[in-house]
GROMACS .gro file of N, CA, C and O in nm:
model
  288
    1MET      N    1  -3.656   3.406  -0.005
    1MET     CA    2  -3.718   3.449   0.117
    1MET      C    3  -3.860   3.494   0.088
    1MET      O    4  -3.889   3.549  -0.018
    2LYS      N    5  -3.945   3.472   0.184
    2LYS     CA    6  -4.083   3.516   0.170
    2LYS      C    7  -4.090   3.668   0.181
    2LYS      O    8  -4.012   3.730   0.251
    3PRO      N    9  -4.186   3.730   0.114
    3PRO     CA   10  -4.202   3.876   0.125
    3PRO      C   11  -4.240   3.914   0.268
    3PRO      O   12  -4.307   3.838   0.338
    4VAL      N   13  -4.199   4.031   0.310
    4VAL     CA   14  -4.236   4.085   0.441
    4VAL      C   15  -4.370   4.156   0.422
    4VAL      O   16  -4.389   4.231   0.328
    5ASN      N   17  -4.463   4.129   0.514
    5ASN     CA   18  -4.593   4.196   0.505
    5ASN      C   19  -4.629   4.261   0.637
    5ASN      O   20  -4.553   4.253   0.733
    6GLU      N   21  -4.744   4.325   0.643
    6GLU     CA   22  -4.784   4.397   0.764
    6GLU      C   23  -4.796   4.307   0.886
    6GLU      O   24  -4.777   4.352   0.998
    7GLN      N   25  -4.826   4.181   0.868
    7GLN     CA   26  -4.836   4.090   0.981
    7GLN      C   27  -4.699   4.071   1.047
    7GLN      O   28  -4.690   4.059   1.168
    8HIS      N   29  -4.594   4.070   0.967
    8HIS     CA   30  -4.460   4.055   1.022
    8HIS      C   31  -4.414   4.180   1.097
    8HIS      O   32  -4.351   4.172   1.201
    9ILE      N   33  -4.443   4.297   1.042
    9ILE     CA   34  -4.397   4.424   1.098
    9ILE      C   35  -4.519   4.508   1.131
    9ILE      O   36  -4.563   4.591   1.054
   10ALA      N   37  -4.573   4.486   1.250
   10ALA     CA   38  -4.699   4.550   1.287
   10ALA      C   39  -4.680   4.689   1.347
   10ALA      O   40  -4.775   4.766   1.353
   11GLU      N   41  -4.560   4.724   1.393
   11GLU     CA   42  -4.537   4.853   1.456
   11GLU      C   43  -4.419   4.923   1.391
   11GLU      O   44  -4.327   4.857   1.341
   12PRO      N   45  -4.417   5.057   1.393
   12PRO     CA   46  -4.312   5.133   1.325
   12PRO      C   47  -4.170   5.102   1.371
   12PRO      O   48  -4.077   5.118   1.296
   13ARG      N   49  -4.151   5.060   1.494
   13ARG     CA   50  -4.014   5.037   1.544
   13ARG      C   51  -3.958   4.901   1.506
   13ARG      O   52  -3.842   4.872   1.532
   14LEU      N   53  -4.040   4.815   1.447
   14LEU     CA   54  -3.994   4.681   1.411
   14LEU      C   55  -3.937   4.681   1.270
   14LEU      O   56  -3.988   4.746   1.180
   15VAL      N   57  -3.829   4.606   1.251
   15VAL     CA   58  -3.766   4.596   1.120
   15VAL      C   59  -3.741   4.450   1.085
   15VAL      O   60  -3.725   4.366   1.173
   16ALA      N   61  -3.739   4.421   0.957
   16ALA     CA   62  -3.700   4.290   0.906
   16ALA      C   63  -3.576   4.312   0.822
   16ALA      O   64  -3.576   4.396   0.732
   17LEU      N   65  -3.469   4.240   0.853
   17LEU     CA   66  -3.344   4.256   0.782
   17LEU      C   67  -3.308   4.125   0.713
   17LEU      O   68  -3.303   4.020   0.777
   18ASP      N   69  -3.285   4.132   0.584
   18ASP     CA   70  -3.236   4.016   0.510
   18ASP      C   71  -3.085   4.029   0.501
   18ASP      O   72  -3.033   4.129   0.452
   19ILE      N   73  -3.016   3.928   0.550
   19ILE     CA   74  -2.870   3.927   0.553
   19ILE      C   75  -2.820   3.832   0.446
   19ILE      O   76  -2.866   3.718   0.437
   20THR      N   77  -2.727   3.878   0.366
   20THR     CA   78  -2.664   3.794   0.264
   20THR      C   79  -2.515   3.792   0.290
   20THR      O   80  -2.455   3.896   0.317
   21GLY      N   81  -2.458   3.674   0.286
   21GLY     CA   82  -2.315   3.661   0.310
   21GLY      C   83  -2.254   3.553   0.225
   21GLY      O   84  -2.324   3.472   0.164
   22TRP      N   85  -2.121   3.552   0.222
   22TRP     CA   86  -2.051   3.454   0.140
   22TRP      C   87  -2.069   3.314   0.195
   22TRP      O   88  -2.087   3.219   0.121
   23ASP      N   89  -2.060   3.298   0.327
   23ASP     CA   90  -2.083   3.168   0.387
   23ASP      C   91  -2.150   3.186   0.522
   23ASP      O   92  -2.154   3.295   0.577
   24GLU      N   93  -2.202   3.079   0.575
   24GLU     CA   94  -2.284   3.085   0.697
   24GLU      C   95  -2.208   3.138   0.818
   24GLU      O   96  -2.256   3.226   0.887
   25ASP      N   97  -2.091   3.086   0.845
   25ASP     CA   98  -2.023   3.120   0.969
   25ASP      C   99  -1.961   3.259   0.970
   25ASP      O  100  -1.977   3.333   1.067
   26THR      N  101  -1.891   3.297   0.866
   26THR     CA  102  -1.817   3.423   0.871
   26THR      C  103  -1.903   3.545   0.842
   26THR      O  104  -1.872   3.653   0.890
   27ALA      N  105  -2.008   3.531   0.768
   27ALA     CA  106  -2.086   3.649   0.731
   27ALA      C  107  -2.221   3.654   0.801
   27ALA      O  108  -2.248   3.745   0.877
   28VAL      N  109  -2.305   3.558   0.776
   28VAL     CA  110  -2.442   3.563   0.825
   28VAL      C  111  -2.447   3.555   0.978
   28VAL      O  112  -2.508   3.639   1.043
   29ARG      N  113  -2.383   3.457   1.037
   29ARG     CA  114  -2.388   3.445   1.183
   29ARG      C  115  -2.321   3.563   1.252
   29ARG      O  116  -2.370   3.612   1.353
   30ALA      N  117  -2.211   3.611   1.197
   30ALA     CA  118  -2.143   3.727   1.256
   30ALA      C  119  -2.232   3.850   1.251
   30ALA      O  120  -2.244   3.924   1.349
   31ALA      N  121  -2.296   3.874   1.138
   31ALA     CA  122  -2.384   3.990   1.125
   31ALA      C  123  -2.503   3.979   1.218
   31ALA      O  124  -2.540   4.076   1.286
   32MET      N  125  -2.564   3.864   1.224
   32MET     CA  126  -2.682   3.847   1.309
   32MET      C  127  -2.647   3.855   1.457
   32MET      O  128  -2.723   3.911   1.535
   33THR      N  129  -2.533   3.802   1.495
   33THR     CA  130  -2.490   3.811   1.635
   33THR      C  131  -2.471   3.957   1.673
   33THR      O  132  -2.513   3.999   1.782
   34ALA      N  133  -2.411   4.036   1.586
   34ALA     CA  134  -2.391   4.179   1.614
   34ALA      C  135  -2.526   4.251   1.627
   34ALA      O  136  -2.542   4.336   1.715
   35LEU      N  137  -2.622   4.217   1.542
   35LEU     CA  138  -2.754   4.280   1.552
   35LEU      C  139  -2.824   4.243   1.682
   35LEU      O  140  -2.888   4.326   1.744
   36GLU      N  141  -2.813   4.117   1.723
   36GLU     CA  142  -2.876   4.073   1.848
   36GLU      C  143  -2.816   4.142   1.970
   36GLU      O  144  -2.883   4.162   2.070
   37GLU      N  145  -2.689   4.179   1.962
   37GLU     CA  146  -2.626   4.250   2.073
   37GLU      C  147  -2.677   4.393   2.083
   37GLU      O  148  -2.684   4.449   2.191
   38ARG      N  149  -2.714   4.451   1.971
   38ARG     CA  150  -2.758   4.590   1.968
   38ARG      C  151  -2.906   4.606   1.997
   38ARG      O  152  -2.947   4.697   2.068
   39TRP      N  153  -2.989   4.521   1.937
   39TRP     CA  154  -3.135   4.534   1.948
   39TRP      C  155  -3.197   4.403   1.993
   39TRP      O  156  -3.142   4.295   1.971
   40ALA      N  157  -3.317   4.412   2.052
   40ALA     CA  158  -3.395   4.292   2.080
   40ALA      C  159  -3.430   4.230   1.945
   40ALA      O  160  -3.486   4.297   1.859
   41ALA      N  161  -3.392   4.105   1.925
   41ALA     CA  162  -3.407   4.045   1.793
   41ALA      C  163  -3.463   3.905   1.803
   41ALA      O  164  -3.461   3.841   1.908
   42SER      N  165  -3.510   3.855   1.690
   42SER     CA  166  -3.575   3.725   1.684
   42SER      C  167  -3.478   3.608   1.690
   42SER      O  168  -3.519   3.495   1.712
   43GLY      N  169  -3.352   3.633   1.669
   43GLY     CA  170  -3.255   3.524   1.662
   43GLY      C  171  -3.229   3.487   1.517
   43GLY      O  172  -3.293   3.538   1.425
   44ILE      N  173  -3.137   3.399   1.500
   44ILE     CA  174  -3.096   3.360   1.366
   44ILE      C  175  -3.199   3.268   1.303
   44ILE      O  176  -3.234   3.164   1.359
   45SER      N  177  -3.246   3.306   1.187
   45SER     CA  178  -3.339   3.220   1.113
   45SER      C  179  -3.259   3.112   1.041
   45SER      O  180  -3.137   3.122   1.031
   46PRO      N  181  -3.327   3.012   0.989
   46PRO     CA  182  -3.254   2.913   0.910
   46PRO      C  183  -3.182   2.982   0.792
   46PRO      O  184  -3.238   3.070   0.728
   47VAL      N  185  -3.059   2.941   0.770
   47VAL     CA  186  -2.980   2.997   0.661
   47VAL      C  187  -3.016   2.922   0.533
   47VAL      O  188  -3.027   2.800   0.533
   48ARG      N  189  -3.034   2.997   0.424
   48ARG     CA  190  -3.076   2.937   0.297
   48ARG      C  191  -2.970   2.955   0.191
   48ARG      O  192  -2.902   3.057   0.185
   49ARG      N  193  -2.961   2.858   0.105
   49ARG     CA  194  -2.880   2.867  -0.017
   49ARG      C  195  -2.976   2.852  -0.134
   49ARG      O  196  -3.054   2.758  -0.137
   50ASP      N  197  -2.971   2.945  -0.226
   50ASP     CA  198  -3.056   2.937  -0.344
   50ASP      C  199  -2.975   2.877  -0.458
   50ASP      O  200  -2.864   2.925  -0.488
   51PRO      N  201  -3.027   2.773  -0.523
   51PRO     CA  202  -2.955   2.710  -0.633
   51PRO      C  203  -2.916   2.812  -0.741
   51PRO      O  204  -2.996   2.896  -0.780
   52GLY      N  205  -2.792   2.806  -0.782
   52GLY     CA  206  -2.744   2.895  -0.886
   52GLY      C  207  -2.702   3.033  -0.838
   52GLY      O  208  -2.653   3.113  -0.915
   53GLU      N  209  -2.724   3.064  -0.711
   53GLU     CA  210  -2.688   3.193  -0.655
   53GLU      C  211  -2.572   3.175  -0.557
   53GLU      O  212  -2.572   3.082  -0.477
   54PRO      N  213  -2.473   3.264  -0.561
   54PRO     CA  214  -2.363   3.253  -0.466
   54PRO      C  215  -2.406   3.297  -0.326
   54PRO      O  216  -2.497   3.377  -0.310
   55GLY      N  217  -2.341   3.243  -0.224
   55GLY     CA  218  -2.363   3.287  -0.088
   55GLY      C  219  -2.486   3.228  -0.021
   55GLY      O  220  -2.551   3.139  -0.075
   56VAL      N  221  -2.514   3.281   0.097
   56VAL     CA  222  -2.627   3.234   0.179
   56VAL      C  223  -2.709   3.354   0.223
   56VAL      O  224  -2.661   3.468   0.223
   57ARG      N  225  -2.835   3.327   0.262
   57ARG     CA  226  -2.924   3.434   0.307
   57ARG      C  227  -2.998   3.389   0.432
   57ARG      O  228  -3.026   3.271   0.450
   58ALA      N  229  -3.033   3.488   0.513
   58ALA     CA  230  -3.114   3.462   0.632
   58ALA      C  231  -3.187   3.592   0.667
   58ALA      O  232  -3.152   3.700   0.618
   59ARG      N  233  -3.288   3.582   0.751
   59ARG     CA  234  -3.367   3.699   0.791
   59ARG      C  235  -3.368   3.708   0.942
   59ARG      O  236  -3.372   3.607   1.012
   60ILE      N  237  -3.367   3.830   0.992
   60ILE     CA  238  -3.379   3.855   1.135
   60ILE      C  239  -3.480   3.969   1.153
   60ILE      O  240  -3.484   4.062   1.073
   61TYR      N  241  -3.563   3.957   1.255
   61TYR     CA  242  -3.657   4.063   1.291
   61TYR      C  243  -3.604   4.129   1.417
   61TYR      O  244  -3.556   4.061   1.508
   62ALA      N  245  -3.611   4.263   1.423
   62ALA     CA  246  -3.557   4.333   1.539
   62ALA      C  247  -3.649   4.448   1.579
   62ALA      O  248  -3.719   4.506   1.496
   63ASP      N  249  -3.645   4.480   1.708
   63ASP     CA  250  -3.714   4.595   1.764
   63ASP      C  251  -3.606   4.697   1.794
   63ASP      O  252  -3.527   4.681   1.888
   64ILE      N  253  -3.598   4.801   1.712
   64ILE     CA  254  -3.486   4.895   1.723
   64ILE      C  255  -3.497   4.989   1.843
   64ILE      O  256  -3.404   5.065   1.869
   65LEU      N  257  -3.607   4.984   1.916
   65LEU     CA  258  -3.621   5.067   2.035
   65LEU      C  259  -3.590   4.991   2.165
   65LEU      O  260  -3.579   5.051   2.270
   66ARG      N  261  -3.577   4.859   2.156
   66ARG     CA  262  -3.543   4.779   2.276
   66ARG      C  263  -3.399   4.732   2.266
   66ARG      O  264  -3.357   4.680   2.162
   67PRO      N  265  -3.321   4.748   2.372
   67PRO     CA  266  -3.182   4.706   2.367
   67PRO      C  267  -3.170   4.554   2.360
   67PRO      O  268  -3.256   4.480   2.408
   68GLY      N  269  -3.060   4.509   2.303
   68GLY     CA  270  -3.032   4.366   2.293
   68GLY      C  271  -2.955   4.317   2.415
   68GLY      O  272  -2.961   4.377   2.522
   69ARG      N  273  -2.880   4.209   2.396
   69ARG     CA  274  -2.808   4.145   2.505
   69ARG      C  275  -2.710   4.238   2.575
   69ARG      O  276  -2.695   4.230   2.696
   70ASP      N  277  -2.641   4.322   2.502
   70ASP     CA  278  -2.539   4.408   2.561
   70ASP      C  279  -2.590   4.548   2.590
   70ASP      O  280  -2.512   4.638   2.622
   71GLY      N  281  -2.720   4.569   2.581
   71GLY     CA  282  -2.779   4.701   2.604
   71GLY      C  283  -2.786   4.735   2.751
   71GLY      O  284  -2.758   4.652   2.839
   72PRO      N  285  -2.825   4.859   2.781
   72PRO     CA  286  -2.835   4.904   2.922
   72PRO      C  287  -2.939   4.831   3.002
   72PRO      O  288  -3.030   4.773   2.957
   0.00000   0.00000   0.00000
């Protein structure tokens, strides 16, 4: 994954979360779907597999002050 820099997170309420899971469907998509329900989020990024490393990784950006899909 590329490093997170100030351009990605320009305000204090914004976060970048790197999600690592055993496989795409049961771990990464489930975790990202739960985050999108809680906070306004960027959506699921492309899932990556790194050669020689177990599991998959993805990144999501979220605004922790704005509610997501299931928010008020």
